[in-house]
mmCIF file of C-alpha atoms and ligand atoms in Angstrom:
data_model
loop_
_atom_site.group_PDB
_atom_site.id
_atom_site.type_symbol
_atom_site.label_atom_id
_atom_site.label_comp_id
_atom_site.label_asym_id
_atom_site.label_seq_id
_atom_site.Cartn_x
_atom_site.Cartn_y
_atom_site.Cartn_z
ATOM 1 C CA MET A 463 64.778 -138.373 39.077
ATOM 2 C CA LYS A 464 65.789 -141.023 36.576
ATOM 3 C CA ARG A 465 64.049 -140.255 33.284
ATOM 4 C CA ILE A 466 63.312 -136.579 32.829
ATOM 5 C CA LEU A 467 61.212 -134.597 30.343
ATOM 6 C CA ILE A 468 61.848 -130.882 29.832
ATOM 7 C CA VAL A 469 58.917 -129.154 28.154
ATOM 8 C CA GLY A 470 59.778 -125.765 26.654
ATOM 9 C CA ALA A 471 63.399 -126.892 26.392
ATOM 10 C CA GLY A 472 64.316 -124.404 23.666
ATOM 11 C CA GLY A 473 63.955 -121.333 25.902
ATOM 12 C CA GLN A 474 66.387 -119.442 28.113
ATOM 13 C CA ILE A 475 66.293 -121.916 31.026
ATOM 14 C CA GLY A 476 65.551 -125.098 29.075
ATOM 15 C CA SER A 477 68.443 -124.810 26.637
ATOM 16 C CA GLU A 478 70.904 -124.839 29.553
ATOM 17 C CA LEU A 479 68.946 -127.077 31.926
ATOM 18 C CA THR A 480 68.855 -129.831 29.277
ATOM 19 C CA VAL A 481 72.650 -129.867 28.988
ATOM 20 C CA TYR A 482 73.083 -129.619 32.773
ATOM 21 C CA LEU A 483 70.719 -132.533 33.466
ATOM 22 C CA ARG A 484 72.182 -134.667 30.660
ATOM 23 C CA ASN A 485 75.596 -134.281 32.302
ATOM 24 C CA ILE A 486 74.195 -135.506 35.620
ATOM 25 C CA TYR A 487 71.610 -138.128 34.629
ATOM 26 C CA GLY A 488 72.945 -139.278 31.229
ATOM 27 C CA ASP A 489 72.103 -138.026 27.734
ATOM 28 C CA THR A 490 69.484 -140.674 26.938
ATOM 29 C CA ASN A 491 67.628 -140.125 30.222
ATOM 30 C CA VAL A 492 66.823 -136.464 29.566
ATOM 31 C CA VAL A 493 64.229 -135.848 26.844
ATOM 32 C CA ALA A 494 63.997 -132.286 25.540
ATOM 33 C CA ALA A 495 60.706 -131.129 24.016
ATOM 34 C CA ASP A 496 59.807 -127.834 22.430
ATOM 35 C CA VAL A 497 57.227 -126.423 20.077
ATOM 36 C CA ARG A 498 60.074 -125.834 17.579
ATOM 37 C CA GLU A 499 62.936 -128.043 16.413
ATOM 38 C CA CYS A 500 66.172 -127.320 18.373
ATOM 39 C CA LYS A 501 69.200 -128.656 16.549
ATOM 40 C CA ALA A 502 71.598 -128.169 19.464
ATOM 41 C CA LEU A 503 69.395 -130.180 21.859
ATOM 42 C CA SER A 504 68.567 -132.979 19.409
ATOM 43 C CA GLU A 505 72.275 -133.574 18.717
ATOM 44 C CA THR A 506 73.062 -134.587 22.307
ATOM 45 C CA GLY A 507 70.003 -136.650 23.307
ATOM 46 C CA PRO A 508 66.347 -137.423 22.666
ATOM 47 C CA PHE A 509 64.274 -134.534 21.347
ATOM 48 C CA GLU A 510 60.550 -134.277 20.540
ATOM 49 C CA VAL A 511 58.545 -131.497 18.932
ATOM 50 C CA LEU A 512 55.662 -130.863 21.346
ATOM 51 C CA ASN A 513 52.979 -128.251 21.837
ATOM 52 C CA ALA A 514 52.287 -128.550 25.575
ATOM 53 C CA LEU A 515 48.630 -127.710 24.934
ATOM 54 C CA ASP A 516 48.256 -130.973 22.966
ATOM 55 C CA VAL A 517 47.428 -133.432 25.777
ATOM 56 C CA PRO A 518 47.510 -136.706 23.764
ATOM 57 C CA ALA A 519 50.912 -135.823 22.237
ATOM 58 C CA TYR A 520 52.270 -134.768 25.672
ATOM 59 C CA ALA A 521 51.011 -137.985 27.315
ATOM 60 C CA ALA A 522 52.414 -140.131 24.491
ATOM 61 C CA ILE A 523 55.921 -138.743 25.066
ATOM 62 C CA VAL A 524 55.722 -139.307 28.843
ATOM 63 C CA SER A 525 54.582 -142.882 28.228
ATOM 64 C CA LYS A 526 57.104 -143.611 25.436
ATOM 65 C CA TYR A 527 60.131 -142.622 27.528
ATOM 66 C CA ARG A 528 58.694 -143.836 30.897
ATOM 67 C CA ILE A 529 59.276 -140.342 32.319
ATOM 68 C CA ASP A 530 59.351 -139.934 36.126
ATOM 69 C CA ALA A 531 60.049 -136.175 36.403
ATOM 70 C CA ILE A 532 58.798 -133.273 34.283
ATOM 71 C CA PHE A 533 60.165 -129.723 34.102
ATOM 72 C CA ASN A 534 57.379 -127.540 32.696
ATOM 73 C CA LEU A 535 59.184 -124.449 31.423
ATOM 74 C CA VAL A 536 56.516 -123.210 29.020
ATOM 75 C CA ALA A 537 55.824 -119.516 29.676
ATOM 76 C CA LEU A 538 55.046 -116.182 28.130
ATOM 77 C CA LEU A 539 56.973 -113.691 30.298
ATOM 78 C CA SER A 540 55.767 -110.561 32.063
ATOM 79 C CA ALA A 541 56.166 -107.804 29.455
ATOM 80 C CA THR A 542 54.941 -109.961 26.546
ATOM 81 C CA GLY A 543 52.018 -111.114 28.680
ATOM 82 C CA GLU A 544 50.771 -107.525 29.001
ATOM 83 C CA LYS A 545 50.544 -107.244 25.188
ATOM 84 C CA ASP A 546 48.084 -110.159 24.991
ATOM 85 C CA PRO A 547 46.860 -111.208 28.461
ATOM 86 C CA ASN A 548 44.381 -113.755 27.122
ATOM 87 C CA ARG A 549 47.089 -115.589 25.173
ATOM 88 C CA ALA A 550 49.417 -115.456 28.203
ATOM 89 C CA TRP A 551 46.732 -117.084 30.367
ATOM 90 C CA GLU A 552 45.945 -119.703 27.699
ATOM 91 C CA ILE A 553 49.580 -120.739 27.262
ATOM 92 C CA ASN A 554 50.850 -120.424 30.839
ATOM 93 C CA ILE A 555 47.850 -122.011 32.540
ATOM 94 C CA GLY A 556 47.166 -124.463 29.700
ATOM 95 C CA ALA A 557 50.690 -125.899 29.900
ATOM 96 C CA LEU A 558 50.466 -125.984 33.699
ATOM 97 C CA ILE A 559 47.129 -127.823 33.911
ATOM 98 C CA ASN A 560 48.235 -130.340 31.282
ATOM 99 C CA SER A 561 51.511 -130.916 33.123
ATOM 100 C CA LEU A 562 49.709 -131.410 36.450
ATOM 101 C CA GLU A 563 47.201 -133.846 34.984
ATOM 102 C CA ILE A 564 49.858 -135.827 33.139
ATOM 103 C CA ALA A 565 52.053 -135.900 36.255
ATOM 104 C CA ARG A 566 49.068 -137.250 38.208
ATOM 105 C CA ARG A 567 48.204 -139.898 35.594
ATOM 106 C CA PHE A 568 51.760 -141.146 35.094
ATOM 107 C CA GLY A 569 53.068 -140.695 38.664
ATOM 108 C CA CYS A 570 55.691 -138.081 37.732
ATOM 109 C CA ALA A 571 57.296 -135.421 39.902
ATOM 110 C CA LEU A 572 56.713 -131.933 38.475
ATOM 111 C CA PHE A 573 58.735 -128.711 38.577
ATOM 112 C CA THR A 574 57.043 -125.540 37.277
ATOM 113 C CA PRO A 575 58.954 -122.323 37.959
ATOM 114 C CA SER A 576 57.261 -119.441 39.703
ATOM 115 C CA SER A 577 58.780 -115.953 39.784
ATOM 116 C CA ILE A 578 59.374 -112.761 41.724
ATOM 117 C CA GLY A 579 56.489 -111.675 39.460
ATOM 118 C CA ALA A 580 54.084 -113.594 41.710
ATOM 119 C CA PHE A 581 54.373 -110.675 44.156
ATOM 120 C CA GLY A 582 52.728 -107.295 43.730
ATOM 121 C CA PRO A 583 52.796 -103.730 44.998
ATOM 122 C CA ASN A 584 51.184 -104.693 48.342
ATOM 123 C CA SER A 585 53.868 -107.288 49.157
ATOM 124 C CA PRO A 586 56.635 -106.137 51.525
ATOM 125 C CA LYS A 587 59.374 -104.729 49.270
ATOM 126 C CA ASP A 588 62.522 -105.549 51.218
ATOM 127 C CA GLY A 589 63.185 -108.991 52.631
ATOM 128 C CA THR A 590 59.887 -110.156 51.090
ATOM 129 C CA PRO A 591 58.885 -113.137 53.260
ATOM 130 C CA GLN A 592 58.171 -116.642 51.968
ATOM 131 C CA ASP A 593 54.539 -116.448 53.072
ATOM 132 C CA THR A 594 53.053 -113.007 52.602
ATOM 133 C CA ILE A 595 50.456 -111.020 50.695
ATOM 134 C CA MET A 596 50.527 -111.812 46.952
ATOM 135 C CA ARG A 597 48.384 -109.546 44.772
ATOM 136 C CA PRO A 598 50.292 -109.275 41.452
ATOM 137 C CA THR A 599 49.164 -106.669 38.930
ATOM 138 C CA THR A 600 50.339 -108.478 35.750
ATOM 139 C CA VAL A 601 48.687 -111.416 34.010
ATOM 140 C CA TYR A 602 52.046 -113.203 34.268
ATOM 141 C CA GLY A 603 51.948 -112.807 38.055
ATOM 142 C CA VAL A 604 48.319 -113.921 38.205
ATOM 143 C CA CYS A 605 49.337 -117.073 36.261
ATOM 144 C CA LYS A 606 52.251 -117.663 38.653
ATOM 145 C CA VAL A 607 50.111 -117.366 41.808
ATOM 146 C CA THR A 608 47.499 -119.642 40.197
ATOM 147 C CA GLY A 609 50.265 -122.081 39.331
ATOM 148 C CA GLU A 610 51.575 -122.114 42.887
ATOM 149 C CA LEU A 611 48.104 -122.749 44.324
ATOM 150 C CA LEU A 612 47.183 -125.431 41.793
ATOM 151 C CA SER A 613 50.524 -127.186 42.246
ATOM 152 C CA ASP A 614 50.036 -127.276 46.029
ATOM 153 C CA TYR A 615 46.459 -128.482 45.464
ATOM 154 C CA TYR A 616 47.659 -131.385 43.280
ATOM 155 C CA HIS A 617 50.157 -132.291 45.970
ATOM 156 C CA THR A 618 47.710 -132.329 48.893
ATOM 157 C CA ARG A 619 44.710 -133.660 46.926
ATOM 158 C CA PHE A 620 46.399 -136.257 44.671
ATOM 159 C CA GLY A 621 49.857 -136.695 46.176
ATOM 160 C CA VAL A 622 51.674 -135.377 43.084
ATOM 161 C CA ASP A 623 55.280 -134.491 43.945
ATOM 162 C CA THR A 624 55.116 -130.854 42.813
ATOM 163 C CA ARG A 625 57.992 -128.492 43.672
ATOM 164 C CA SER A 626 58.935 -124.998 42.555
ATOM 165 C CA VAL A 627 61.073 -121.922 43.135
ATOM 166 C CA ARG A 628 60.252 -118.256 42.605
ATOM 167 C CA PHE A 629 62.975 -117.340 40.156
ATOM 168 C CA PRO A 630 64.530 -113.891 40.168
ATOM 169 C CA GLY A 631 65.499 -112.458 36.750
ATOM 170 C CA ILE A 632 67.870 -115.022 35.254
ATOM 171 C CA ILE A 633 71.081 -113.748 33.671
ATOM 172 C CA SER A 634 72.632 -116.048 31.086
ATOM 173 C CA ASN A 635 74.768 -116.167 27.957
ATOM 174 C CA VAL A 636 73.495 -119.113 25.891
ATOM 175 C CA THR A 637 69.898 -118.330 24.898
ATOM 176 C CA LEU A 638 68.487 -114.811 25.191
ATOM 177 C CA PRO A 639 65.398 -114.348 27.341
ATOM 178 C CA GLY A 640 62.419 -112.840 25.546
ATOM 179 C CA GLY A 641 59.657 -110.562 26.770
ATOM 180 C CA GLY A 642 60.678 -110.290 30.429
ATOM 181 C CA THR A 643 61.010 -107.193 32.606
ATOM 182 C CA THR A 644 64.416 -108.313 33.893
ATOM 183 C CA ASP A 645 65.805 -108.894 30.353
ATOM 184 C CA TYR A 646 67.704 -105.593 30.543
ATOM 185 C CA ALA A 647 70.197 -107.245 32.894
ATOM 186 C CA VAL A 648 71.144 -109.702 30.118
ATOM 187 C CA GLU A 649 70.978 -107.213 27.232
ATOM 188 C CA ILE A 650 73.317 -104.803 29.044
ATOM 189 C CA TYR A 651 76.211 -107.310 28.842
ATOM 190 C CA TYR A 652 75.664 -108.040 25.134
ATOM 191 C CA GLU A 653 75.440 -104.321 24.296
ATOM 192 C CA ALA A 654 78.508 -103.546 26.414
ATOM 193 C CA VAL A 655 80.573 -106.077 24.455
ATOM 194 C CA LYS A 656 79.081 -105.361 21.022
ATOM 195 C CA ASN A 657 78.727 -101.545 21.104
ATOM 196 C CA GLY A 658 80.246 -100.259 24.342
ATOM 197 C CA ARG A 659 76.977 -98.554 25.308
ATOM 198 C CA PHE A 660 73.457 -99.431 26.463
ATOM 199 C CA THR A 661 70.087 -97.668 26.643
ATOM 200 C CA CYS A 662 68.294 -98.935 29.725
ATOM 201 C CA PRO A 663 64.484 -99.353 29.773
ATOM 202 C CA ILE A 664 64.268 -99.305 33.606
ATOM 203 C CA SER A 665 64.991 -96.280 35.849
ATOM 204 C CA HIS A 666 68.396 -96.066 37.499
ATOM 205 C CA ASP A 667 67.210 -96.810 41.060
ATOM 206 C CA VAL A 668 64.687 -99.661 40.591
ATOM 207 C CA PHE A 669 65.903 -102.767 42.391
ATOM 208 C CA MET A 670 64.992 -106.359 41.423
ATOM 209 C CA ASP A 671 66.277 -109.778 42.438
ATOM 210 C CA MET A 672 68.548 -111.451 39.877
ATOM 211 C CA ILE A 673 70.372 -114.786 39.659
ATOM 212 C CA TYR A 674 73.135 -116.154 37.407
ATOM 213 C CA MET A 675 72.130 -119.194 35.362
ATOM 214 C CA PRO A 676 74.540 -121.688 37.031
ATOM 215 C CA ASP A 677 72.864 -120.972 40.390
ATOM 216 C CA ALA A 678 69.385 -121.235 38.811
ATOM 217 C CA LEU A 679 70.239 -124.690 37.388
ATOM 218 C CA LYS A 680 71.681 -125.808 40.720
ATOM 219 C CA ALA A 681 68.453 -124.730 42.456
ATOM 220 C CA CYS A 682 66.322 -126.848 40.089
ATOM 221 C CA VAL A 683 68.273 -130.035 40.804
ATOM 222 C CA GLU A 684 68.802 -129.469 44.528
ATOM 223 C CA LEU A 685 65.113 -128.835 45.125
ATOM 224 C CA MET A 686 63.967 -131.799 43.021
ATOM 225 C CA GLU A 687 66.451 -134.096 44.804
ATOM 226 C CA ALA A 688 65.660 -132.723 48.286
ATOM 227 C CA ASP A 689 64.384 -135.081 50.973
ATOM 228 C CA PRO A 690 60.574 -134.577 50.857
ATOM 229 C CA SER A 691 60.276 -135.034 54.616
ATOM 230 C CA ARG A 692 62.202 -131.753 55.090
ATOM 231 C CA LEU A 693 59.920 -129.716 52.818
ATOM 232 C CA ILE A 694 57.430 -127.619 54.756
ATOM 233 C CA HIS A 695 56.776 -125.556 51.632
ATOM 234 C CA ARG A 696 56.599 -126.755 48.049
ATOM 235 C CA ASN A 697 55.060 -124.231 45.666
ATOM 236 C CA SER A 698 56.937 -122.095 45.653
ATOM 237 C CA PHE A 699 60.218 -121.266 47.427
ATOM 238 C CA ASN A 700 61.690 -117.757 47.497
ATOM 239 C CA ILE A 701 65.287 -117.962 46.325
ATOM 240 C CA ALA A 702 67.618 -114.985 46.316
ATOM 241 C CA SER A 703 71.122 -114.448 45.049
ATOM 242 C CA MET A 704 71.765 -110.780 44.193
ATOM 243 C CA SER A 705 69.635 -107.674 44.083
ATOM 244 C CA PHE A 706 70.642 -104.578 42.128
ATOM 245 C CA SER A 707 69.372 -101.547 40.221
ATOM 246 C CA PRO A 708 70.466 -100.459 36.714
ATOM 247 C CA GLU A 709 72.992 -97.984 38.140
ATOM 248 C CA ILE A 710 74.611 -100.758 40.203
ATOM 249 C CA ILE A 711 74.993 -103.238 37.322
ATOM 250 C CA TYR A 712 76.244 -100.350 35.154
ATOM 251 C CA ALA A 713 78.935 -99.567 37.727
ATOM 252 C CA ALA A 714 79.917 -103.258 37.947
ATOM 253 C CA ILE A 715 80.438 -103.425 34.173
ATOM 254 C CA LYS A 716 82.207 -100.062 34.008
ATOM 255 C CA GLU A 717 84.679 -101.221 36.623
ATOM 256 C CA GLN A 718 85.840 -103.928 34.214
ATOM 257 C CA MET A 719 85.202 -101.935 31.012
ATOM 258 C CA PRO A 720 85.901 -98.239 31.788
ATOM 259 C CA SER A 721 84.770 -96.959 28.353
ATOM 260 C CA PHE A 722 81.244 -98.389 28.776
ATOM 261 C CA THR A 723 78.411 -95.823 28.813
ATOM 262 C CA MET A 724 74.691 -96.051 29.597
ATOM 263 C CA ASP A 725 71.701 -93.782 29.136
ATOM 264 C CA TYR A 726 67.979 -94.259 29.822
ATOM 265 C CA ASN A 727 64.840 -94.524 27.699
ATOM 266 C CA VAL A 728 62.338 -95.820 30.225
ATOM 267 C CA ASP A 729 59.716 -98.270 28.903
ATOM 268 C CA PRO A 730 56.540 -97.393 30.860
ATOM 269 C CA VAL A 731 55.150 -100.964 30.783
ATOM 270 C CA LYS A 732 58.365 -102.571 32.037
ATOM 271 C CA GLU A 733 58.916 -99.779 34.544
ATOM 272 C CA ALA A 734 55.445 -100.228 36.071
ATOM 273 C CA ILE A 735 55.984 -103.993 36.319
ATOM 274 C CA ALA A 736 59.435 -103.602 37.860
ATOM 275 C CA GLU A 737 58.130 -101.126 40.422
ATOM 276 C CA SER A 738 55.357 -103.531 41.440
ATOM 277 C CA TRP A 739 57.872 -106.300 42.216
ATOM 278 C CA PRO A 740 59.955 -106.752 45.382
ATOM 279 C CA ASN A 741 63.431 -105.274 45.784
ATOM 280 C CA ARG A 742 64.841 -108.342 47.540
ATOM 281 C CA LEU A 743 63.310 -111.654 48.643
ATOM 282 C CA ASP A 744 63.956 -113.398 51.952
ATOM 283 C CA ASP A 745 65.023 -116.966 51.060
ATOM 284 C CA THR A 746 65.410 -118.346 54.606
ATOM 285 C CA CYS A 747 62.924 -121.195 54.032
ATOM 286 C CA ALA A 748 64.792 -122.469 50.942
ATOM 287 C CA ARG A 749 68.057 -122.322 52.896
ATOM 288 C CA GLU A 750 66.581 -124.208 55.861
ATOM 289 C CA GLU A 751 64.396 -126.762 54.072
ATOM 290 C CA TRP A 752 66.714 -127.882 51.260
ATOM 291 C CA GLY A 753 70.054 -126.148 51.771
ATOM 292 C CA TRP A 754 69.806 -123.421 49.106
ATOM 293 C CA LYS A 755 73.029 -121.383 48.881
ATOM 294 C CA PRO A 756 73.968 -119.365 45.775
ATOM 295 C CA ALA A 757 77.580 -119.319 44.621
ATOM 296 C CA TRP A 758 77.660 -116.260 42.332
ATOM 297 C CA ASP A 759 77.636 -112.543 43.132
ATOM 298 C CA LEU A 760 77.435 -109.530 40.804
ATOM 299 C CA LYS A 761 81.201 -109.096 40.453
ATOM 300 C CA LEU A 762 81.938 -112.750 39.668
ATOM 301 C CA MET A 763 79.005 -112.938 37.268
ATOM 302 C CA THR A 764 80.054 -109.745 35.470
ATOM 303 C CA THR A 765 83.571 -111.099 34.883
ATOM 304 C CA ASP A 766 82.154 -114.378 33.552
ATOM 305 C CA MET A 767 79.469 -112.768 31.354
ATOM 306 C CA LEU A 768 81.910 -110.299 29.770
ATOM 307 C CA ARG A 769 84.463 -113.063 29.121
ATOM 308 C CA ILE A 770 81.979 -115.466 27.509
ATOM 309 C CA ILE A 771 80.198 -112.843 25.416
ATOM 310 C CA SER A 772 83.555 -111.421 24.260
ATOM 311 C CA GLU A 773 84.565 -114.922 23.118
ATOM 312 C CA LYS A 774 81.296 -115.203 21.197
ATOM 313 C CA LYS A 775 82.031 -111.871 19.544
ATOM 314 C CA GLU A 776 85.539 -112.960 18.556
ATOM 315 C CA LYS A 777 84.088 -116.113 16.963
ATOM 316 C CA GLY A 778 81.537 -114.027 15.043
ATOM 317 C CA LEU A 779 78.621 -115.654 16.881
ATOM 318 C CA ILE A 780 77.012 -112.351 17.907
HETATM 319 C C1 AKB B 774 60.344 -111.622 33.682
HETATM 320 O O1 AKB B 774 60.997 -110.580 33.779
HETATM 321 O O2 AKB B 774 59.176 -111.667 33.257
HETATM 322 C C2 AKB B 774 60.979 -112.901 34.154
HETATM 323 C C3 AKB B 774 60.694 -113.164 35.587
HETATM 324 C C4 AKB B 774 61.373 -112.374 36.629
HETATM 325 O O3 AKB B 774 59.916 -114.015 35.904
HETATM 326 N N1 AKB B 774 62.393 -112.870 33.916
#
């Protein structure tokens, strides 16, 4: 990767991936694009307002900056998707198809994240294998499976260098996620620091895979820089880091903040989605094919999240 375009750069992943990539590849070589202006991203490098569904505008940016790698991060997440499935399909698949076509036309590599949401209730729950039954029951999951298949198709049919990981719920402290089922695992830290208590929308014993943002960013770069001759899979790799339930993350926070309390008000839509997803993925293929190895665990992440969010609170930023 030399000249990179991040589409959907204003979101939870993009806002941090832009900074991370600019540090590695140079500010001017990483173009951030989003449907809305993002002051923070336009201050440190090139920024373009772009609706990923507008093909001529998308192609013009790729041509203008002579882009050779695209990160397509445009997505409506799982819980939001269930409120308007048609819109979720239009946006998620529209941005994907346009990214694939533009990558083909301009010879770009393409990263489009998949998710634990690509699995469904028939997938094995524990140690979910790389290659297994995938029958998701959300429109978000249907979009992710479609995305995986189309991305592999563009690779075998047209030789486009498509690569992807199935992200767990991403926990971060820069930009809040929005509309996901795993969002509770971010909100819990903010509420712990701001109010000392949290009402959890997921039942105490429902496990999901999670990952801390620094590991998620590392995965993006390591996969895109991996030697293609070692890749047996492409779209999309299971990656795992930590798996926990609400009662486990609650205990991890309480250990460092003894006055913290949590109760439950289960959201039936999120609960049903969470229960349809795996408890813990098997990421052996990612480890073997491109050396995936996470650095953060729940305890380390909890210390870091509480420290950073407390600093934000002291500065009056939250
Ligand atoms: C969501 O909860 O929808 C996302 C995801 C796991 O893909 N965070």
